[in-house]
Amino acid sequence: MSLLSRGRRCGDAAATAARQLLLGPQGRVSGSHVCNQYRASGSLPEEKKEFLQNGPDLQDFVSGDLSDKSTWAEYKGNLKRQKGERLRLPPWLKTKIPMGKNYNKLKNTLRSLNLHTVCEEARCPNIGECWGGGEYATATATIMLMGDTCTRGCRFCSVKTAKNPPPLDPEEPYNTAKAIAEWGLDYVVLTSVDRDDMADGGAEHFAKTVSHLKERNSKILVECLTPDFRGDLKAVEKVALSGLDVYAHNVETVPELQRKVRDPRASFEQSVRVLKHAKEVQPGVISKTSIMLGLGETDEQVYATLKLLREADVDCLTLGQYMQPTKRHLKVEEYVTPEKFKYWEKVGNDLGFHYTASGPLVRSSYKAGEFFLKNLVEKRKTKAI
């Protein structure tokens, strides 16, 4: 029996026990429980009584819906790290354990075709929502091409690293297209590890995958979230002209923190050149980048970075909370509040980005953004914007 199914059965048993303890034979709260509750609360201070009255009731426990966003503003834990301290996770960053039919189906398909996803390798907190369908009831995954081992060692990323990763799987472009066809997606994100061991950084592999996808389904919308190809603009060009719809490349953080956060072979200037060149060779393509917050950046640095990205004609921006994947990686310097993320969303929109997704759990491949981008691509194709 799988751990997930065992967990569900244990949960069902616990719920049944709670029902038997608290409910009478007709499924109502028993009179003795009510009396005991009132006797116990009679000696409580008024403040505690009010807290109990406004708290969750039995139905909340039975339904399992206990999230209370109103308590976020009352969170008293530290949000900025002091020297030698490791910050505790605030309530707005806690997510559910992934499960569900779509989640299991997608995972099984990936394993059978020997494919990898950045969702798993980078330990994305949204994997349950995206793979399980979430609010939109459509499963979304970001396929990671060229294996699961990167030639770079960025201090925020949990993907495996090596100087000489295994050779590419020549069947991967075909298998990727086959898997996506089985899922019936109409928007897909392709990304990859860095492959500095290859002459073109894997650009041809990206292009072949896009080609296979478009051959199987000409209407499918494809986003490629690429590495910087060591600044090789010919490689950028190869991907930009492959038939994709969205060209994404992440600057990751503000210019001042690049050396601290990213591998020394990466830089803000190089990343901006990649994004600009993709638009220059394919003006109809939509460009997109992402920034992590909570690494020690200042508000002034974030604003200046957003201005530089708009000046480079970047169309779409995502901002999310940096979360330390393991103890070996950079510590979180600050947990940015949901209200502050809303502020940056407004700033991004005011600066002229076509779309700004900003929130604690937003990631560069976050599915809510993909639904917006789907409409954006279609409008761009009809010259509406």
CSV table of C-alpha atoms in Angstrom, one decimal:
chain,number,residue,atom,x,y,z
A,1,MET,CA,0.0,0.0,0.0
A,2,SER,CA,1.4,3.4,-0.9
A,3,LEU,CA,2.2,6.0,1.8
A,4,LEU,CA,-0.4,8.4,0.4
A,5,SER,CA,-3.2,5.8,0.6
A,6,ARG,CA,-2.1,4.8,4.0
A,7,GLY,CA,-2.1,8.4,5.1
A,8,ARG,CA,-5.7,8.9,3.7
A,9,ARG,CA,-6.9,5.8,5.6
A,10,CYS,CA,-5.3,6.9,8.8
A,11,GLY,CA,-7.0,10.3,8.3
A,12,ASP,CA,-10.4,8.7,7.7
A,13,ALA,CA,-10.0,6.6,10.8
A,14,ALA,CA,-9.1,9.6,12.9
A,15,ALA,CA,-12.1,11.5,11.5
A,16,THR,CA,-14.4,8.6,12.3
A,17,ALA,CA,-13.1,8.4,15.8
A,18,ALA,CA,-13.7,12.1,16.3
A,19,ARG,CA,-17.2,11.8,15.0
A,20,GLN,CA,-18.0,9.0,17.4
A,21,LEU,CA,-16.6,10.9,20.3
A,22,LEU,CA,-18.3,14.2,19.6
A,23,LEU,CA,-21.5,13.2,17.8
A,24,GLY,CA,-24.6,11.5,19.2
A,25,PRO,CA,-26.5,8.6,17.6
A,26,GLN,CA,-28.4,11.0,15.3
A,27,GLY,CA,-25.2,12.8,14.0
A,28,ARG,CA,-25.7,15.8,16.4
A,29,VAL,CA,-23.4,17.1,19.0
A,30,SER,CA,-24.3,15.2,22.2
A,31,GLY,CA,-25.9,17.1,25.0
A,32,SER,CA,-23.3,16.0,27.6
A,33,HIS,CA,-20.5,17.4,25.3
A,34,VAL,CA,-22.4,20.7,25.0
A,35,CYS,CA,-22.9,20.9,28.8
A,36,ASN,CA,-19.3,20.1,29.5
A,37,GLN,CA,-18.2,22.7,27.0
A,38,TYR,CA,-20.2,25.5,28.7
A,39,ARG,CA,-19.2,24.4,32.2
A,40,ALA,CA,-15.5,24.5,31.2
A,41,SER,CA,-15.9,27.9,29.5
A,42,GLY,CA,-17.8,29.4,32.5
A,43,SER,CA,-14.5,30.0,34.4
A,44,LEU,CA,-12.6,31.3,31.4
A,45,PRO,CA,-11.7,35.0,31.0
A,46,GLU,CA,-13.9,36.9,28.5
A,47,GLU,CA,-11.0,37.1,26.1
A,48,LYS,CA,-10.7,33.3,25.9
A,49,LYS,CA,-14.5,32.9,25.6
A,50,GLU,CA,-14.5,35.2,22.6
A,51,PHE,CA,-11.6,33.4,21.1
A,52,LEU,CA,-13.5,30.0,21.4
A,53,GLN,CA,-16.7,31.4,20.0
A,54,ASN,CA,-14.9,32.9,16.9
A,55,GLY,CA,-12.8,29.8,16.4
A,56,PRO,CA,-13.4,26.8,14.1
A,57,ASP,CA,-16.5,24.7,14.8
A,58,LEU,CA,-17.0,20.9,14.4
A,59,GLN,CA,-17.9,21.2,10.7
A,60,ASP,CA,-14.6,23.0,10.0
A,61,PHE,CA,-12.7,20.0,11.5
A,62,VAL,CA,-14.8,17.5,9.6
A,63,SER,CA,-14.3,19.3,6.3
A,64,GLY,CA,-10.6,19.8,6.9
A,65,ASP,CA,-10.8,23.5,6.0
A,66,LEU,CA,-8.9,25.2,8.8
A,67,SER,CA,-6.9,27.8,7.0
A,68,ASP,CA,-7.5,31.2,8.5
A,69,LYS,CA,-5.9,34.0,6.5
A,70,SER,CA,-7.1,36.6,9.0
A,71,THR,CA,-4.4,35.3,11.4
A,72,TRP,CA,-1.6,36.1,9.0
A,73,ALA,CA,-1.5,39.8,10.0
A,74,GLU,CA,-1.2,38.6,13.7
A,75,TYR,CA,1.9,36.5,13.1
A,76,LYS,CA,4.5,37.4,15.7
A,77,GLY,CA,7.5,35.5,14.4
A,78,ASN,CA,10.6,37.2,13.1
A,79,LEU,CA,10.4,38.0,9.3
A,80,LYS,CA,14.0,39.2,9.1
A,81,ARG,CA,16.9,37.0,10.0
A,82,GLN,CA,19.3,37.9,12.8
A,83,LYS,CA,22.9,36.7,12.7
A,84,GLY,CA,23.1,33.0,13.5
A,85,GLU,CA,19.3,32.6,13.3
A,86,ARG,CA,17.2,30.4,11.0
A,87,LEU,CA,13.8,31.8,10.4
A,88,ARG,CA,10.6,29.8,11.0
A,89,LEU,CA,8.2,29.3,8.2
A,90,PRO,CA,5.3,31.8,8.4
A,91,PRO,CA,1.7,30.5,7.9
A,92,TRP,CA,1.2,31.8,4.4
A,93,LEU,CA,4.0,29.6,3.1
A,94,LYS,CA,2.7,26.3,4.4
A,95,THR,CA,1.2,24.1,1.7
A,96,LYS,CA,-0.7,20.8,1.5
A,97,ILE,CA,0.9,17.4,0.9
A,98,PRO,CA,0.5,16.6,-2.9
A,99,MET,CA,-2.0,14.0,-3.8
A,100,GLY,CA,-4.9,13.3,-6.2
A,101,LYS,CA,-5.7,11.4,-9.5
A,102,ASN,CA,-4.0,14.0,-11.8
A,103,TYR,CA,-0.9,14.1,-9.5
A,104,ASN,CA,-0.5,10.4,-9.6
A,105,LYS,CA,-1.2,10.0,-13.3
A,106,LEU,CA,1.3,12.7,-14.2
A,107,LYS,CA,4.0,11.3,-12.0
A,108,ASN,CA,3.5,7.7,-13.3
A,109,THR,CA,3.7,9.0,-16.9
A,110,LEU,CA,7.0,10.9,-16.2
A,111,ARG,CA,8.6,7.8,-14.6
A,112,SER,CA,7.6,5.4,-17.4
A,113,LEU,CA,9.1,7.7,-20.0
A,114,ASN,CA,12.2,8.6,-17.9
A,115,LEU,CA,11.4,12.3,-17.9
A,116,HIS,CA,12.3,14.8,-15.2
A,117,THR,CA,10.5,17.9,-14.0
A,118,VAL,CA,11.8,21.0,-12.3
A,119,CYS,CA,8.7,20.7,-10.0
A,120,GLU,CA,10.3,17.7,-8.4
A,121,GLU,CA,14.0,18.5,-8.7
A,122,ALA,CA,13.7,22.0,-7.4
A,123,ARG,CA,11.2,21.0,-4.7
A,124,CYS,CA,8.6,23.5,-5.8
A,125,PRO,CA,5.9,24.2,-3.1
A,126,ASN,CA,3.2,24.4,-5.7
A,127,ILE,CA,3.6,20.8,-7.0
A,128,GLY,CA,0.4,19.6,-5.4
A,129,GLU,CA,-1.7,22.4,-6.9
A,130,CYS,CA,-0.2,22.4,-10.4
A,131,TRP,CA,0.0,18.6,-10.8
A,132,GLY,CA,-3.3,17.9,-9.1
A,133,GLY,CA,-5.2,20.5,-11.0
A,134,GLY,CA,-6.0,22.9,-8.2
A,135,GLU,CA,-8.4,25.7,-8.8
A,136,TYR,CA,-8.3,25.4,-12.6
A,137,ALA,CA,-8.8,21.6,-12.7
A,138,THR,CA,-6.0,21.4,-15.4
A,139,ALA,CA,-2.8,19.6,-14.6
A,140,THR,CA,0.4,21.6,-15.4
A,141,ALA,CA,4.0,20.5,-15.2
A,142,THR,CA,7.3,22.0,-16.2
A,143,ILE,CA,9.4,19.4,-18.0
A,144,MET,CA,13.1,19.6,-17.3
A,145,LEU,CA,15.1,18.6,-20.4
A,146,MET,CA,18.6,17.3,-20.7
A,147,GLY,CA,18.6,15.2,-17.5
A,148,ASP,CA,18.5,16.1,-13.8
A,149,THR,CA,22.2,17.1,-13.3
A,150,CYS,CA,23.4,20.7,-13.8
A,151,THR,CA,26.9,21.9,-14.6
A,152,ARG,CA,26.5,25.0,-12.4
A,153,GLY,CA,26.1,25.4,-8.7
A,154,CYS,CA,23.8,28.3,-7.8
A,155,ARG,CA,23.5,28.7,-4.1
A,156,PHE,CA,19.7,28.8,-4.1
A,157,CYS,CA,19.0,25.7,-6.2
A,158,SER,CA,18.7,22.1,-5.1
A,159,VAL,CA,19.2,20.4,-8.5
A,160,LYS,CA,22.1,18.0,-8.6
A,161,THR,CA,25.4,19.3,-10.0
A,162,ALA,CA,28.4,17.8,-11.9
A,163,LYS,CA,31.2,18.9,-14.2
A,164,ASN,CA,30.3,16.2,-16.7
A,165,PRO,CA,26.7,15.1,-16.5
A,166,PRO,CA,25.5,12.0,-18.4
A,167,PRO,CA,25.0,12.4,-22.2
A,168,LEU,CA,21.7,13.6,-23.5
A,169,ASP,CA,18.9,11.1,-24.2
A,170,PRO,CA,18.3,11.4,-28.0
A,171,GLU,CA,14.7,10.1,-27.5
A,172,GLU,CA,13.8,12.8,-24.9
A,173,PRO,CA,12.3,15.3,-27.4
A,174,TYR,CA,10.0,12.6,-28.8
A,175,ASN,CA,9.1,11.2,-25.4
A,176,THR,CA,8.4,14.6,-24.0
A,177,ALA,CA,6.0,15.4,-26.9
A,178,LYS,CA,4.3,11.9,-26.4
A,179,ALA,CA,3.8,12.5,-22.7
A,180,ILE,CA,2.3,16.0,-23.2
A,181,ALA,CA,0.0,14.6,-25.8
A,182,GLU,CA,-1.2,12.0,-23.3
A,183,TRP,CA,-2.0,14.7,-20.7
A,184,GLY,CA,-3.9,16.8,-23.2
A,185,LEU,CA,-2.4,20.1,-22.1
A,186,ASP,CA,-2.8,23.2,-24.2
A,187,TYR,CA,0.1,25.1,-22.5
A,188,VAL,CA,3.4,23.5,-21.6
A,189,VAL,CA,6.6,24.8,-20.0
A,190,LEU,CA,10.0,23.3,-21.1
A,191,THR,CA,13.1,24.1,-19.0
A,192,SER,CA,16.4,22.6,-18.5
A,193,VAL,CA,19.5,22.3,-16.4
A,194,ASP,CA,22.6,24.2,-17.5
A,195,ARG,CA,24.8,22.1,-19.9
A,196,ASP,CA,28.0,24.1,-20.2
A,197,ASP,CA,29.7,20.8,-21.3
A,198,MET,CA,27.9,21.0,-24.6
A,199,ALA,CA,28.9,23.3,-27.5
A,200,ASP,CA,25.5,24.9,-27.9
A,201,GLY,CA,24.4,24.5,-24.3
A,202,GLY,CA,21.6,22.2,-25.4
A,203,ALA,CA,19.9,24.7,-27.7
A,204,GLU,CA,19.3,22.2,-30.5
A,205,HIS,CA,17.7,19.8,-28.0
A,206,PHE,CA,15.3,22.5,-26.9
A,207,ALA,CA,14.5,23.3,-30.6
A,208,LYS,CA,13.8,19.6,-31.4
A,209,THR,CA,11.5,19.3,-28.5
A,210,VAL,CA,9.4,22.3,-29.5
A,211,SER,CA,9.3,21.0,-33.1
A,212,HIS,CA,8.0,17.6,-32.0
A,213,LEU,CA,5.3,19.3,-29.8
A,214,LYS,CA,4.1,21.5,-32.6
A,215,GLU,CA,4.0,18.6,-35.1
A,216,ARG,CA,1.7,16.6,-32.7
A,217,ASN,CA,-0.4,19.6,-31.9
A,218,SER,CA,0.0,22.9,-33.8
A,219,LYS,CA,-2.3,24.7,-31.3
A,220,ILE,CA,-0.3,23.9,-28.2
A,221,LEU,CA,1.4,26.9,-26.7
A,222,VAL,CA,5.0,26.3,-25.7
A,223,GLU,CA,7.0,28.3,-23.1
A,224,CYS,CA,10.8,27.6,-23.0
A,225,LEU,CA,12.5,28.6,-19.7
A,226,THR,CA,16.1,28.5,-20.9
A,227,PRO,CA,19.6,28.8,-19.3
A,228,ASP,CA,21.8,31.7,-20.5
A,229,PHE,CA,23.8,29.5,-22.9
A,230,ARG,CA,27.0,31.2,-21.5
A,231,GLY,CA,25.8,34.3,-23.4
A,232,ASP,CA,26.0,32.5,-26.8
A,233,LEU,CA,23.4,34.5,-28.8
A,234,LYS,CA,23.4,32.0,-31.7
A,235,ALA,CA,22.1,29.4,-29.2
A,236,VAL,CA,19.5,31.9,-28.0
A,237,GLU,CA,18.5,32.5,-31.6
A,238,LYS,CA,18.1,28.8,-32.3
A,239,VAL,CA,15.5,28.4,-29.4
A,240,ALA,CA,13.8,31.7,-30.2
A,241,LEU,CA,13.2,30.7,-33.8
A,242,SER,CA,12.1,27.1,-32.9
A,243,GLY,CA,8.3,27.9,-33.0
A,244,LEU,CA,7.9,28.6,-29.3
A,245,ASP,CA,5.4,31.1,-28.0
A,246,VAL,CA,7.0,32.4,-24.7
A,247,TYR,CA,10.8,32.8,-24.2
A,248,ALA,CA,11.6,32.8,-20.5
A,249,HIS,CA,14.9,33.3,-18.7
A,250,ASN,CA,15.3,34.1,-15.1
A,251,VAL,CA,17.5,36.9,-13.7
A,252,GLU,CA,16.8,35.4,-10.3
A,253,THR,CA,17.8,38.4,-8.1
A,254,VAL,CA,18.8,42.0,-8.2
A,255,PRO,CA,22.2,42.9,-9.8
A,256,GLU,CA,23.8,43.6,-6.4
A,257,LEU,CA,23.3,40.0,-5.2
A,258,GLN,CA,24.1,38.1,-8.4
A,259,ARG,CA,27.5,36.9,-7.3
A,260,LYS,CA,26.2,35.8,-3.9
A,261,VAL,CA,23.2,33.9,-5.2
A,262,ARG,CA,24.1,32.6,-8.7
A,263,ASP,CA,27.0,30.6,-10.2
A,264,PRO,CA,29.9,32.9,-11.1
A,265,ARG,CA,29.3,32.1,-14.8
A,266,ALA,CA,26.0,33.9,-14.6
A,267,SER,CA,25.3,37.6,-14.4
A,268,PHE,CA,22.4,40.1,-14.6
A,269,GLU,CA,23.8,41.7,-17.7
A,270,GLN,CA,24.2,38.4,-19.5
A,271,SER,CA,20.7,37.4,-18.6
A,272,VAL,CA,19.2,40.7,-19.9
A,273,ARG,CA,21.1,40.2,-23.2
A,274,VAL,CA,19.5,36.8,-23.6
A,275,LEU,CA,16.0,38.2,-23.1
A,276,LYS,CA,16.6,41.2,-25.4
A,277,HIS,CA,18.1,39.1,-28.2
A,278,ALA,CA,15.2,36.6,-28.1
A,279,LYS,CA,12.8,39.6,-28.8
A,280,GLU,CA,15.1,41.0,-31.5
A,281,VAL,CA,15.2,37.9,-33.6
A,282,GLN,CA,11.5,37.0,-33.0
A,283,PRO,CA,9.6,40.2,-32.3
A,284,GLY,CA,6.3,38.3,-31.9
A,285,VAL,CA,7.5,36.2,-29.0
A,286,ILE,CA,6.6,37.0,-25.4
A,287,SER,CA,9.5,37.4,-23.0
A,288,LYS,CA,9.3,36.5,-19.3
A,289,THR,CA,11.6,36.6,-16.3
A,290,SER,CA,11.5,35.9,-12.5
A,291,ILE,CA,12.9,37.3,-9.3
A,292,MET,CA,13.2,35.7,-5.9
A,293,LEU,CA,12.6,38.0,-2.8
A,294,GLY,CA,13.9,37.4,0.7
A,295,LEU,CA,17.6,37.1,-0.2
A,296,GLY,CA,18.6,40.4,1.4
A,297,GLU,CA,17.7,42.8,-1.3
A,298,THR,CA,16.4,46.3,-0.6
A,299,ASP,CA,13.2,47.9,-1.9
A,300,GLU,CA,15.3,50.4,-3.9
A,301,GLN,CA,17.2,47.6,-5.5
A,302,VAL,CA,14.0,45.7,-6.5
A,303,TYR,CA,12.4,48.8,-8.0
A,304,ALA,CA,15.6,49.6,-10.0
A,305,THR,CA,15.7,46.0,-11.3
A,306,LEU,CA,12.1,46.1,-12.4
A,307,LYS,CA,12.8,49.4,-14.3
A,308,LEU,CA,15.9,47.8,-16.0
A,309,LEU,CA,13.8,44.8,-17.1
A,310,ARG,CA,11.1,47.0,-18.6
A,311,GLU,CA,13.7,49.0,-20.4
A,312,ALA,CA,14.9,45.7,-21.9
A,313,ASP,CA,11.3,45.2,-23.2
A,314,VAL,CA,10.6,42.2,-20.9
A,315,ASP,CA,6.8,41.5,-21.2
A,316,CYS,CA,6.0,39.4,-18.1
A,317,LEU,CA,7.4,39.2,-14.6
A,318,THR,CA,7.0,36.8,-11.7
A,319,LEU,CA,8.1,37.5,-8.1
A,320,GLY,CA,8.1,34.9,-5.4
A,321,GLN,CA,9.6,34.1,-2.0
A,322,TYR,CA,13.0,32.4,-1.8
A,323,MET,CA,12.7,29.3,0.3
A,324,GLN,CA,15.9,27.5,1.4
A,325,PRO,CA,15.7,24.0,-0.1
A,326,THR,CA,18.3,22.4,2.2
A,327,LYS,CA,20.6,23.5,5.1
A,328,ARG,CA,23.5,23.6,2.6
A,329,HIS,CA,21.9,26.4,0.6
A,330,LEU,CA,21.6,30.1,1.3
A,331,LYS,CA,19.5,31.0,4.3
A,332,VAL,CA,16.4,33.1,4.0
A,333,GLU,CA,17.1,36.6,5.0
A,334,GLU,CA,13.5,37.8,5.1
A,335,TYR,CA,10.0,36.4,4.7
A,336,VAL,CA,8.2,38.9,2.6
A,337,THR,CA,4.5,39.4,3.5
A,338,PRO,CA,1.7,38.8,1.1
A,339,GLU,CA,0.8,42.5,1.3
A,340,LYS,CA,4.3,43.5,0.2
A,341,PHE,CA,4.0,41.1,-2.8
A,342,LYS,CA,0.8,42.8,-3.7
A,343,TYR,CA,2.6,46.1,-3.6
A,344,TRP,CA,5.2,44.8,-6.1
A,345,GLU,CA,2.5,43.4,-8.3
A,346,LYS,CA,1.0,47.0,-8.6
A,347,VAL,CA,4.5,48.4,-9.2
A,348,GLY,CA,5.1,45.9,-12.0
A,349,ASN,CA,1.8,46.7,-13.7
A,350,ASP,CA,2.4,50.5,-13.3
A,351,LEU,CA,5.8,50.1,-15.0
A,352,GLY,CA,4.1,48.5,-18.0
A,353,PHE,CA,4.6,44.8,-17.7
A,354,HIS,CA,1.8,43.0,-19.6
A,355,TYR,CA,1.5,40.7,-16.6
A,356,THR,CA,3.0,40.7,-13.1
A,357,ALA,CA,2.5,37.6,-10.9
A,358,SER,CA,3.7,38.4,-7.4
A,359,GLY,CA,3.1,36.3,-4.3
A,360,PRO,CA,4.9,34.2,-1.7
A,361,LEU,CA,4.4,30.9,-3.5
A,362,VAL,CA,4.6,32.3,-7.1
A,363,ARG,CA,7.3,30.6,-9.1
A,364,SER,CA,8.5,31.3,-12.7
A,365,SER,CA,6.4,28.4,-14.0
A,366,TYR,CA,3.4,28.9,-11.7
A,367,LYS,CA,0.2,27.7,-13.4
A,368,ALA,CA,-2.0,30.7,-12.7
A,369,GLY,CA,0.4,32.8,-14.8
A,370,GLU,CA,0.2,30.2,-17.6
A,371,PHE,CA,-3.6,30.7,-18.0
A,372,PHE,CA,-3.0,34.4,-18.4
A,373,LEU,CA,-0.1,33.9,-20.8
A,374,LYS,CA,-2.3,31.6,-22.9
A,375,ASN,CA,-4.7,34.5,-23.5
A,376,LEU,CA,-1.7,36.9,-24.0
A,377,VAL,CA,-0.2,34.7,-26.7
A,378,GLU,CA,-3.4,34.4,-28.5
A,379,LYS,CA,-4.0,38.2,-28.4
A,380,ARG,CA,-0.4,38.8,-29.6
A,381,LYS,CA,-1.0,36.4,-32.6
A,382,THR,CA,-4.1,38.3,-33.6
A,383,LYS,CA,-2.2,41.6,-33.3
A,384,ALA,CA,-4.6,42.8,-30.5
A,385,ILE,CA,-1.7,44.0,-28.4
